[in-house]
């Protein structure tokens, strides 16, 4: 796959590792571990495979670790369009337009019937913050007082304080409070651990109707929006049942509440449709996106809104404050738009959404083969996105501990496959392996991932649990 170590020999690996250990603050990691081991440092990638500084090659079942390199590594055309654009004009602030910004806005809105205006920024968190600010400003405009945002247990919406306030993962929030006021939690939609102790379909999809309970409890005059991941990602890969979003949509309409879909992970083909909400026959009012938008060749994110929302910011009766007074410096980097345009071309020309659907069905089918394993509690997913929840005991559904997860993950990695897991999300439920390879993978690649996961679960569980 990779040329014979030529690139690697350009580095003094030990020197790089020491520099990393001396100065780099890694994300989401306890650095104490580096007293006894080296950090993983990646050097190059091609297709769905990456190579680290020690020369180890991996099939990347996590698309860059956080599900974002959707079109795969080493795309010359992506590099070229960004290069060309940067030479022509690297940046102009978003108060003005640029050619690739206008082109991409037009292409993107063409993919999202019902939505027609988009605000660009540069991370998923930022895209969600923009959505919250729109909701709050509208509450002021109309004098409605509808500023609160309902979010769902287990969903993640980003790292900033507003996004963490809207995140249903206690371990991500712990020690970072106090948070901004006005964010209210509703129950999650995971059937395997139904928050109401019910069983689908007899449950009547109570988890969706719970939105109404929260709105009523908080006061319909105070709730402005609901934010949901179409398929919960980092919270354990949770696709709600088919009726879920139509019910939520109906409730939002009834109470004049804005429905925000956080497509940061699901957007751009991850789940076998261009956007995750397309599985559910709903049109959201606001859609946020990032990661797969330019497959992370350049940072870019967006907050797209339905016709009607933007128009409310055209009211010039209060000329000083009536419009959306927001800016994102790097929302004006033209490299991001150029990359996003080329990313979209690749996704469409290579039919990667369809590949995600077809090869993703194979992934989910193959993973279900080991549902019978005594430590596999649940297998769930959609498209090239799947989760395998591990339990110590199937009857009680007691989750395995982090020691088991560590042993399983180490064994999967040792076989040359990278996958992810729920990390610092919940007190006891960091027990789901998640799999999200680049959308270019073949069935044979998927088999390689599944086989490694299978061996990892068998050997890792046995080593710790016996
Ligand atoms: C669903 C979801 N929303 C928002 C974010 C935040 O995106 P970013 O890390 O680009 O700020 C993430 C990141 O993983 C995410 O999974």
Short mmCIF file of C-alpha atoms and ligand atoms in Angstrom, two decimals:
data_model
loop_
_atom_site.label_atom_id
_atom_site.label_comp_id
_atom_site.label_asym_id
_atom_site.label_seq_id
_atom_site.Cartn_x
_atom_site.Cartn_y
_atom_site.Cartn_z
CA UNK A 1 0.00 0.00 0.00
CA UNK A 2 2.66 2.53 1.00
CA UNK A 3 5.98 3.11 -0.77
CA UNK A 4 8.87 1.39 0.90
CA UNK A 5 9.35 3.58 3.92
CA UNK A 6 10.71 6.48 1.88
CA UNK A 7 8.67 9.04 3.73
CA UNK A 8 9.36 7.47 7.09
CA UNK A 9 13.09 7.64 6.52
CA UNK A 10 12.73 11.41 6.17
CA UNK A 11 11.92 11.62 9.84
CA UNK A 12 14.04 10.99 12.83
CA UNK A 13 11.24 9.11 14.52
CA UNK A 14 12.72 9.29 18.02
CA UNK A 15 13.21 13.03 17.72
CA UNK A 16 9.58 13.57 16.67
CA UNK A 17 8.30 11.35 19.46
CA UNK A 18 10.37 13.21 22.06
CA UNK A 19 9.15 16.60 20.76
CA UNK A 20 5.59 15.32 20.94
CA UNK A 21 6.05 14.03 24.47
CA UNK A 22 7.70 17.26 25.58
CA UNK A 23 5.21 19.76 24.21
CA UNK A 24 2.04 18.38 22.64
CA UNK A 25 -1.12 18.31 24.74
CA UNK A 26 -3.12 15.43 23.24
CA UNK A 27 -6.90 15.56 23.13
CA UNK A 28 -8.95 13.45 25.53
CA UNK A 29 -5.91 11.68 26.98
CA UNK A 30 -4.42 11.27 30.44
CA UNK A 31 -0.76 12.03 29.75
CA UNK A 32 0.52 9.86 32.59
CA UNK A 33 0.42 6.94 30.16
CA UNK A 34 3.28 8.49 28.21
CA UNK A 35 5.59 7.81 31.12
CA UNK A 36 5.51 4.18 30.06
CA UNK A 37 4.57 4.29 26.37
CA UNK A 38 4.97 6.46 23.29
CA UNK A 39 2.11 8.43 21.76
CA UNK A 40 0.78 7.19 18.46
CA UNK A 41 1.97 9.48 15.69
CA UNK A 42 0.57 9.14 12.18
CA UNK A 43 2.66 9.88 9.15
CA UNK A 44 0.64 9.16 6.02
CA UNK A 45 -2.58 7.80 4.64
CA UNK A 46 -3.82 6.31 1.40
CA UNK A 47 -7.37 5.19 0.65
CA UNK A 48 -8.69 3.73 3.88
CA UNK A 49 -5.26 2.96 5.34
CA UNK A 50 -2.83 4.92 7.47
CA UNK A 51 0.70 4.36 8.63
CA UNK A 52 2.29 5.47 11.90
CA UNK A 53 5.78 6.68 12.60
CA UNK A 54 6.90 3.24 13.69
CA UNK A 55 5.95 1.91 10.24
CA UNK A 56 2.80 0.06 11.36
CA UNK A 57 -0.04 0.05 8.82
CA UNK A 58 -3.69 0.12 9.80
CA UNK A 59 -7.04 -0.17 8.10
CA UNK A 60 -8.75 2.89 9.53
CA UNK A 61 -12.18 1.87 10.75
CA UNK A 62 -12.63 5.24 12.43
CA UNK A 63 -12.02 7.64 9.48
CA UNK A 64 -9.36 9.67 11.21
CA UNK A 65 -10.36 8.70 14.75
CA UNK A 66 -13.48 10.87 14.88
CA UNK A 67 -15.39 9.76 11.76
CA UNK A 68 -14.52 12.53 9.40
CA UNK A 69 -12.19 11.49 6.55
CA UNK A 70 -15.19 10.34 4.52
CA UNK A 71 -13.57 10.23 1.07
CA UNK A 72 -10.42 8.56 2.37
CA UNK A 73 -6.79 9.60 2.44
CA UNK A 74 -4.35 10.72 -0.25
CA UNK A 75 -6.83 12.43 -2.59
CA UNK A 76 -4.68 14.42 -4.96
CA UNK A 77 -7.62 16.37 -6.35
CA UNK A 78 -8.56 17.58 -2.85
CA UNK A 79 -5.04 18.86 -2.27
CA UNK A 80 -4.92 20.44 -5.70
CA UNK A 81 -8.15 22.41 -5.48
CA UNK A 82 -7.15 23.75 -2.06
CA UNK A 83 -3.68 24.65 -3.36
CA UNK A 84 -5.09 26.44 -6.39
CA UNK A 85 -7.64 28.34 -4.33
CA UNK A 86 -5.12 29.39 -1.68
CA UNK A 87 -2.87 30.84 -4.34
CA UNK A 88 -5.74 32.71 -5.92
CA UNK A 89 -7.25 34.06 -2.69
CA UNK A 90 -6.78 32.33 0.69
CA UNK A 91 -9.22 34.35 2.69
CA UNK A 92 -11.66 37.12 2.95
CA UNK A 93 -13.85 37.78 5.97
CA UNK A 94 -17.43 36.52 5.81
CA UNK A 95 -18.84 40.05 5.70
CA UNK A 96 -17.93 39.74 2.01
CA UNK A 97 -18.38 36.81 -0.33
CA UNK A 98 -15.87 34.70 -2.21
CA UNK A 99 -16.34 32.61 -5.33
CA UNK A 100 -16.02 29.16 -3.69
CA UNK A 101 -18.25 30.22 -0.77
CA UNK A 102 -21.06 31.17 -3.15
CA UNK A 103 -20.54 28.05 -5.28
CA UNK A 104 -20.55 25.73 -2.29
CA UNK A 105 -23.55 27.44 -0.64
CA UNK A 106 -25.48 26.92 -3.86
CA UNK A 107 -24.46 23.25 -4.19
CA UNK A 108 -25.22 22.54 -0.55
CA UNK A 109 -28.64 24.13 -0.52
CA UNK A 110 -29.48 22.14 -3.64
CA UNK A 111 -29.02 19.01 -1.52
CA UNK A 112 -31.34 20.15 1.24
CA UNK A 113 -34.88 20.84 0.03
CA UNK A 114 -36.68 23.13 2.45
CA UNK A 115 -33.50 24.89 3.57
CA UNK A 116 -32.10 27.83 1.69
CA UNK A 117 -29.55 29.82 3.66
CA UNK A 118 -26.23 28.84 5.19
CA UNK A 119 -23.80 30.44 7.66
CA UNK A 120 -20.22 29.13 7.53
CA UNK A 121 -17.82 28.68 10.41
CA UNK A 122 -15.09 26.18 11.17
CA UNK A 123 -15.99 23.49 13.68
CA UNK A 124 -19.01 21.46 14.61
CA UNK A 125 -19.16 23.14 18.02
CA UNK A 126 -19.16 26.54 16.41
CA UNK A 127 -21.92 25.55 13.99
CA UNK A 128 -24.08 24.53 16.96
CA UNK A 129 -23.28 27.72 18.87
CA UNK A 130 -24.54 29.69 15.87
CA UNK A 131 -27.80 27.74 15.99
CA UNK A 132 -28.22 28.46 19.72
CA UNK A 133 -27.53 32.14 19.16
CA UNK A 134 -30.12 32.28 16.37
CA UNK A 135 -32.70 30.74 18.71
CA UNK A 136 -31.87 33.15 21.51
CA UNK A 137 -31.87 36.20 19.27
CA UNK A 138 -35.22 35.23 17.78
CA UNK A 139 -36.64 34.96 21.29
CA UNK A 140 -35.53 38.55 21.92
CA UNK A 141 -36.82 39.76 18.56
CA UNK A 142 -40.25 38.41 18.94
CA UNK A 143 -40.36 39.00 22.67
CA UNK A 144 -41.52 35.42 22.94
CA UNK A 145 -39.12 34.40 25.70
CA UNK A 146 -38.67 31.07 23.87
CA UNK A 147 -34.92 30.81 24.44
CA UNK A 148 -34.50 27.37 26.00
CA UNK A 149 -32.99 24.48 24.06
CA UNK A 150 -34.00 20.89 24.76
CA UNK A 151 -31.28 18.30 24.17
CA UNK A 152 -31.19 14.53 24.55
CA UNK A 153 -29.44 12.34 27.07
CA UNK A 154 -26.41 10.63 25.41
CA UNK A 155 -26.11 13.18 22.56
CA UNK A 156 -22.94 15.26 22.14
CA UNK A 157 -22.94 18.67 20.52
CA UNK A 158 -19.44 19.99 21.01
CA UNK A 159 -16.74 21.26 23.27
CA UNK A 160 -17.64 24.91 23.92
CA UNK A 161 -19.55 25.79 27.08
CA UNK A 162 -22.85 26.30 25.23
CA UNK A 163 -22.48 23.00 23.40
CA UNK A 164 -21.47 21.18 26.57
CA UNK A 165 -24.51 22.68 28.29
CA UNK A 166 -26.51 20.96 25.53
CA UNK A 167 -24.67 17.65 25.82
CA UNK A 168 -26.13 14.58 27.49
CA UNK A 169 -22.83 12.98 28.44
CA UNK A 170 -22.01 13.59 32.11
CA UNK A 171 -18.32 12.69 31.87
CA UNK A 172 -17.77 15.27 29.16
CA UNK A 173 -19.37 17.95 31.33
CA UNK A 174 -17.91 17.02 34.68
CA UNK A 175 -15.81 19.79 36.29
CA UNK A 176 -16.47 22.29 33.50
CA UNK A 177 -19.51 23.98 34.98
CA UNK A 178 -21.19 26.26 35.69
CA UNK A 179 -22.80 26.22 32.28
CA UNK A 180 -25.02 28.79 30.57
CA UNK A 181 -28.61 28.57 31.68
CA UNK A 182 -31.48 27.48 29.43
CA UNK A 183 -30.54 23.96 28.28
CA UNK A 184 -32.87 21.16 29.31
CA UNK A 185 -32.37 17.40 29.00
CA UNK A 186 -34.85 14.85 27.66
CA UNK A 187 -34.49 11.02 27.72
CA UNK A 188 -32.43 9.15 25.14
CA UNK A 189 -33.83 6.91 22.40
CA UNK A 190 -31.84 3.71 22.86
CA UNK A 191 -34.25 0.76 22.88
CA UNK A 192 -31.65 -1.60 24.36
CA UNK A 193 -31.62 0.49 27.53
CA UNK A 194 -35.08 2.03 27.28
CA UNK A 195 -35.24 4.88 29.81
CA UNK A 196 -38.86 3.91 30.49
CA UNK A 197 -38.29 0.17 30.78
CA UNK A 198 -40.60 -0.41 27.79
CA UNK A 199 -40.32 -2.51 24.64
CA UNK A 200 -40.81 -1.36 21.06
CA UNK A 201 -43.38 -1.19 19.44
CA UNK A 202 -45.70 -1.52 22.46
CA UNK A 203 -43.94 1.49 23.99
CA UNK A 204 -45.78 3.86 21.62
CA UNK A 205 -42.37 5.52 21.08
CA UNK A 206 -42.61 7.19 24.48
CA UNK A 207 -39.05 8.56 24.08
CA UNK A 208 -40.22 10.77 21.21
CA UNK A 209 -43.34 11.93 23.06
CA UNK A 210 -41.02 12.85 25.95
CA UNK A 211 -40.19 16.04 24.03
CA UNK A 212 -43.72 17.21 24.67
CA UNK A 213 -43.46 16.38 28.38
CA UNK A 214 -40.30 18.46 28.67
CA UNK A 215 -41.82 21.39 26.76
CA UNK A 216 -44.92 21.29 28.96
CA UNK A 217 -42.86 21.03 32.13
CA UNK A 218 -40.53 23.89 31.19
CA UNK A 219 -43.38 25.99 29.86
CA UNK A 220 -44.15 26.18 26.12
CA UNK A 221 -43.52 29.93 26.27
CA UNK A 222 -39.89 29.34 27.24
CA UNK A 223 -38.78 26.55 24.86
CA UNK A 224 -37.37 27.74 21.53
CA UNK A 225 -35.63 24.69 20.09
CA UNK A 226 -34.82 21.00 20.30
CA UNK A 227 -31.38 19.82 19.19
CA UNK A 228 -30.81 16.17 18.27
CA UNK A 229 -28.22 14.06 16.53
CA UNK A 230 -30.19 12.14 13.87
CA UNK A 231 -28.24 9.07 14.91
CA UNK A 232 -26.43 9.58 18.19
CA UNK A 233 -22.73 9.08 17.48
CA UNK A 234 -20.27 9.34 20.38
CA UNK A 235 -23.05 8.48 22.83
CA UNK A 236 -23.07 4.90 21.55
CA UNK A 237 -24.27 4.83 17.92
CA UNK A 238 -28.04 5.01 18.46
CA UNK A 239 -30.46 5.10 15.51
CA UNK A 240 -33.93 5.93 16.87
CA UNK A 241 -36.89 3.92 15.56
CA UNK A 242 -38.59 5.03 12.32
CA UNK A 243 -41.51 6.87 13.95
CA UNK A 244 -39.27 8.88 16.26
CA UNK A 245 -38.52 12.00 14.23
CA UNK A 246 -41.93 12.40 12.59
CA UNK A 247 -43.38 12.46 16.13
CA UNK A 248 -40.76 14.96 17.30
CA UNK A 249 -41.42 17.11 14.21
CA UNK A 250 -45.14 17.16 14.93
CA UNK A 251 -44.56 18.21 18.53
CA UNK A 252 -42.15 20.95 17.46
CA UNK A 253 -44.74 22.28 15.02
CA UNK A 254 -47.45 22.17 17.67
CA UNK A 255 -45.39 24.28 20.09
CA UNK A 256 -43.62 26.50 17.53
CA UNK A 257 -40.27 25.01 18.50
CA UNK A 258 -37.30 24.98 16.10
CA UNK A 259 -35.97 21.50 15.28
CA UNK A 260 -32.17 21.52 15.01
CA UNK A 261 -30.47 18.45 13.56
CA UNK A 262 -26.81 18.10 14.39
CA UNK A 263 -25.44 16.36 11.30
CA UNK A 264 -21.81 16.91 12.28
CA UNK A 265 -21.17 13.16 12.18
CA UNK A 266 -24.05 11.80 10.09
CA UNK A 267 -23.85 14.37 7.30
CA UNK A 268 -22.24 13.61 3.94
CA UNK A 269 -23.03 9.95 3.59
CA UNK A 270 -21.95 8.41 6.87
CA UNK A 271 -25.23 6.57 7.46
CA UNK A 272 -26.08 5.64 3.87
CA UNK A 273 -28.01 8.79 3.01
CA UNK A 274 -26.49 12.20 2.35
CA UNK A 275 -27.90 13.43 5.68
CA UNK A 276 -28.99 11.29 8.60
CA UNK A 277 -32.43 12.89 8.86
CA UNK A 278 -33.28 11.62 5.36
CA UNK A 279 -33.86 8.18 6.89
CA UNK A 280 -36.79 9.61 8.78
CA UNK A 281 -38.96 11.62 6.40
CA UNK A 282 -38.57 14.91 8.26
CA UNK A 283 -37.34 18.35 7.30
CA UNK A 284 -35.52 20.09 10.15
CA UNK A 285 -35.53 23.86 10.63
CA UNK A 286 -31.80 24.14 11.23
CA UNK A 287 -29.07 21.67 10.23
CA UNK A 288 -25.49 21.89 11.50
CA UNK A 289 -22.61 20.05 9.84
CA UNK A 290 -18.82 19.78 9.83
CA UNK A 291 -16.53 16.69 9.77
CA UNK A 292 -17.41 14.91 6.48
CA UNK A 293 -18.23 18.22 4.80
CA UNK A 294 -14.68 18.50 3.43
CA UNK A 295 -13.57 15.11 4.75
CA UNK A 296 -11.32 17.14 7.07
CA UNK A 297 -8.86 18.07 4.33
CA UNK A 298 -9.62 21.62 5.51
CA UNK A 299 -11.69 22.87 8.44
CA UNK A 300 -15.18 24.07 7.62
CA UNK A 301 -18.61 23.86 9.22
CA UNK A 302 -22.06 25.21 8.52
CA UNK A 303 -25.39 26.15 10.04
CA UNK A 304 -28.10 25.86 7.41
CA UNK A 305 -31.61 27.20 8.00
CA UNK A 306 -35.07 26.69 6.62
CA UNK A 307 -36.73 29.35 4.54
CA UNK A 308 -38.45 31.63 6.98
CA UNK A 309 -35.83 31.64 9.72
CA UNK A 310 -33.36 33.81 7.81
CA UNK A 311 -36.19 36.14 6.81
CA UNK A 312 -36.88 36.89 10.46
CA UNK A 313 -33.43 38.47 10.64
CA UNK A 314 -34.28 40.86 7.80
CA UNK A 315 -36.51 42.94 10.01
CA UNK A 316 -34.80 46.34 10.04
CA UNK A 317 -37.14 48.06 12.46
CA UNK A 318 -34.26 47.80 14.93
CA UNK A 319 -31.40 48.59 12.56
CA UNK A 320 -28.70 48.27 15.23
CA UNK A 321 -29.60 44.82 16.50
CA UNK A 322 -32.16 43.23 14.20
CA UNK A 323 -29.77 41.15 12.10
CA UNK A 324 -27.62 38.16 13.06
CA UNK A 325 -24.56 39.87 14.51
CA UNK A 326 -22.23 36.94 14.30
CA UNK A 327 -18.89 36.26 12.68
CA UNK A 328 -16.35 33.46 12.47
CA UNK A 329 -12.94 34.55 11.20
CA UNK A 330 -12.06 31.18 9.77
CA UNK A 331 -15.54 30.80 8.34
CA UNK A 332 -13.99 32.85 5.55
CA UNK A 333 -11.11 30.51 4.67
CA UNK A 334 -11.59 29.74 1.01
CA UNK A 335 -9.59 26.50 1.22
CA UNK A 336 -12.47 25.01 3.23
CA UNK A 337 -15.01 25.82 0.51
CA UNK A 338 -12.75 24.56 -2.26
CA UNK A 339 -12.24 21.31 -0.34
CA UNK A 340 -15.97 21.02 0.37
CA UNK A 341 -16.84 21.46 -3.30
CA UNK A 342 -14.36 18.82 -4.40
CA UNK A 343 -15.45 16.54 -1.56
CA UNK A 344 -19.02 16.74 -2.81
CA UNK A 345 -17.92 16.07 -6.39
CA UNK A 346 -16.09 12.94 -5.25
CA UNK A 347 -19.00 11.73 -3.13
CA UNK A 348 -21.38 12.13 -6.06
CA UNK A 349 -19.13 10.92 -8.89
CA UNK A 350 -18.04 7.84 -6.96
CA UNK A 351 -21.50 7.17 -5.57
CA UNK A 352 -20.14 7.04 -2.03
CA UNK A 353 -23.50 7.51 -0.36
CA UNK A 354 -24.71 4.38 -2.11
CA UNK A 355 -21.48 2.61 -1.18
CA UNK A 356 -22.10 3.60 2.42
CA UNK A 357 -25.59 2.13 2.20
CA UNK A 358 -24.63 -1.14 0.53
CA UNK A 359 -21.28 -1.85 2.19
CA UNK A 360 -22.71 -0.46 5.42
CA UNK A 361 -25.53 -3.02 5.28
CA UNK A 362 -22.84 -5.69 4.93
CA UNK A 363 -20.97 -4.23 7.94
CA UNK A 364 -24.05 -4.27 10.14
CA UNK A 365 -25.05 -7.75 8.97
CA UNK A 366 -21.59 -9.17 9.61
CA UNK A 367 -21.45 -7.59 13.08
CA UNK A 368 -24.81 -9.10 13.97
CA UNK A 369 -23.22 -12.49 13.41
CA UNK A 370 -21.68 -12.24 16.82
CA UNK A 371 -24.75 -11.06 18.67
CA UNK A 372 -24.70 -14.50 20.28
CA UNK A 373 -21.36 -13.90 21.97
CA UNK A 374 -21.91 -13.85 25.71
CA UNK A 375 -20.43 -10.36 26.06
CA UNK A 376 -22.12 -8.72 23.09
CA UNK A 377 -25.23 -7.00 24.43
CA UNK A 378 -26.35 -5.07 21.37
CA UNK A 379 -25.29 -4.38 17.79
CA UNK A 380 -26.73 -1.30 16.09
CA UNK A 381 -26.01 1.07 13.25
CA UNK A 382 -26.86 2.40 9.85
CA UNK A 383 -24.72 2.70 6.72
CA UNK A 384 -21.00 2.73 7.42
CA UNK A 385 -21.63 3.50 11.05
CA UNK A 386 -22.00 0.77 13.64
CA UNK A 387 -21.74 0.21 17.37
CA UNK A 388 -21.18 -2.97 19.37
CA UNK A 389 -22.13 -2.67 23.03
CA UNK A 390 -20.29 -5.01 25.37
CA UNK A 391 -21.76 -6.31 28.61
CA UNK A 392 -20.34 -8.32 31.47
CA UNK A 393 -23.65 -10.13 31.86
CA UNK A 394 -26.27 -10.43 29.15
CA UNK A 395 -29.24 -10.92 31.49
CA UNK A 396 -28.62 -7.87 33.66
CA UNK A 397 -27.01 -5.87 30.80
CA UNK A 398 -24.31 -4.83 33.25
CA UNK A 399 -21.74 -3.00 31.11
CA UNK A 400 -18.15 -4.19 30.87
CA UNK A 401 -15.62 -1.97 32.58
CA UNK A 402 -12.93 0.16 30.98
CA UNK A 403 -10.36 -2.56 31.68
CA UNK A 404 -12.27 -4.87 29.32
CA UNK A 405 -12.69 -2.15 26.72
CA UNK A 406 -8.96 -1.42 26.90
CA UNK A 407 -8.09 -5.09 26.42
CA UNK A 408 -10.50 -5.43 23.48
CA UNK A 409 -9.28 -2.27 21.76
CA UNK A 410 -5.63 -3.22 22.16
CA UNK A 411 -6.26 -6.56 20.49
CA UNK A 412 -8.14 -4.99 17.60
CA UNK A 413 -5.30 -2.51 17.04
CA UNK A 414 -2.74 -5.32 17.24
CA UNK A 415 -4.43 -6.85 14.19
CA UNK A 416 -3.86 -3.72 12.16
CA UNK A 417 -7.34 -2.26 12.44
CA UNK A 418 -8.35 1.01 14.10
CA UNK A 419 -11.83 1.49 15.53
CA UNK A 420 -13.23 3.82 18.18
CA UNK A 421 -15.11 3.46 21.45
CA UNK A 422 -17.29 5.60 23.69
CA UNK A 423 -14.74 7.63 25.61
CA UNK A 424 -15.32 9.69 28.76
CA UNK A 425 -18.98 9.96 27.97
CA UNK A 426 -20.80 8.25 30.79
CA UNK A 427 -19.95 7.00 34.25
CA UNK A 428 -20.40 3.33 33.48
CA UNK A 429 -21.42 3.14 29.87
CA UNK A 430 -18.15 3.69 28.04
CA UNK A 431 -18.73 0.22 26.67
CA UNK A 432 -19.54 0.60 22.98
CA UNK A 433 -17.06 -0.07 20.18
CA UNK A 434 -17.81 2.17 17.24
CA UNK A 435 -16.92 1.56 13.63
CA UNK A 436 -17.01 4.21 10.91
CA UNK A 437 -14.56 3.59 8.06
CA UNK A 438 -14.10 5.94 5.10
CA UNK A 439 -17.03 5.68 2.67
CA UNK A 440 -14.76 4.15 0.00
CA UNK A 441 -14.31 0.81 1.76
CA UNK A 442 -15.15 -2.47 0.05
CA UNK A 443 -16.88 -5.51 1.52
CA UNK A 444 -13.45 -7.12 1.81
CA UNK A 445 -12.22 -4.16 3.91
CA UNK A 446 -15.29 -4.48 6.09
CA UNK A 447 -14.62 -8.20 6.55
CA UNK A 448 -11.11 -7.35 7.68
CA UNK A 449 -12.49 -4.88 10.24
CA UNK A 450 -15.18 -7.26 11.45
CA UNK A 451 -12.74 -10.16 11.83
CA UNK A 452 -10.39 -8.01 13.90
CA UNK A 453 -13.27 -6.79 16.07
CA UNK A 454 -14.45 -10.36 16.57
CA UNK A 455 -11.03 -11.58 17.68
CA UNK A 456 -10.62 -8.45 19.83
CA UNK A 457 -13.90 -9.11 21.65
CA UNK A 458 -13.25 -12.83 22.11
CA UNK A 459 -9.69 -12.48 23.34
CA UNK A 460 -10.06 -9.18 25.20
CA UNK A 461 -13.15 -10.28 27.15
CA UNK A 462 -11.57 -13.63 27.94
CA UNK A 463 -8.33 -12.06 29.18
CA UNK A 464 -10.15 -9.87 31.73
CA UNK A 465 -13.41 -11.65 32.47
CA UNK A 466 -12.26 -15.25 32.00
C1 LIG B 1 -22.56 15.13 16.88
C2 LIG B 1 -21.45 16.10 17.09
N1 LIG B 1 -21.72 17.41 17.11
C3 LIG B 1 -20.75 18.33 17.27
C4 LIG B 1 -19.44 17.95 17.43
C5 LIG B 1 -18.39 18.99 17.64
O1 LIG B 1 -17.61 19.13 16.50
P1 LIG B 1 -16.16 19.80 16.59
O2 LIG B 1 -15.28 18.85 17.33
O3 LIG B 1 -15.78 19.99 15.16
O4 LIG B 1 -16.32 21.09 17.31
C6 LIG B 1 -19.11 16.60 17.40
C7 LIG B 1 -17.71 16.16 17.55
O5 LIG B 1 -17.39 15.01 17.65
C8 LIG B 1 -20.14 15.64 17.25
O6 LIG B 1 -19.88 14.32 17.27
#
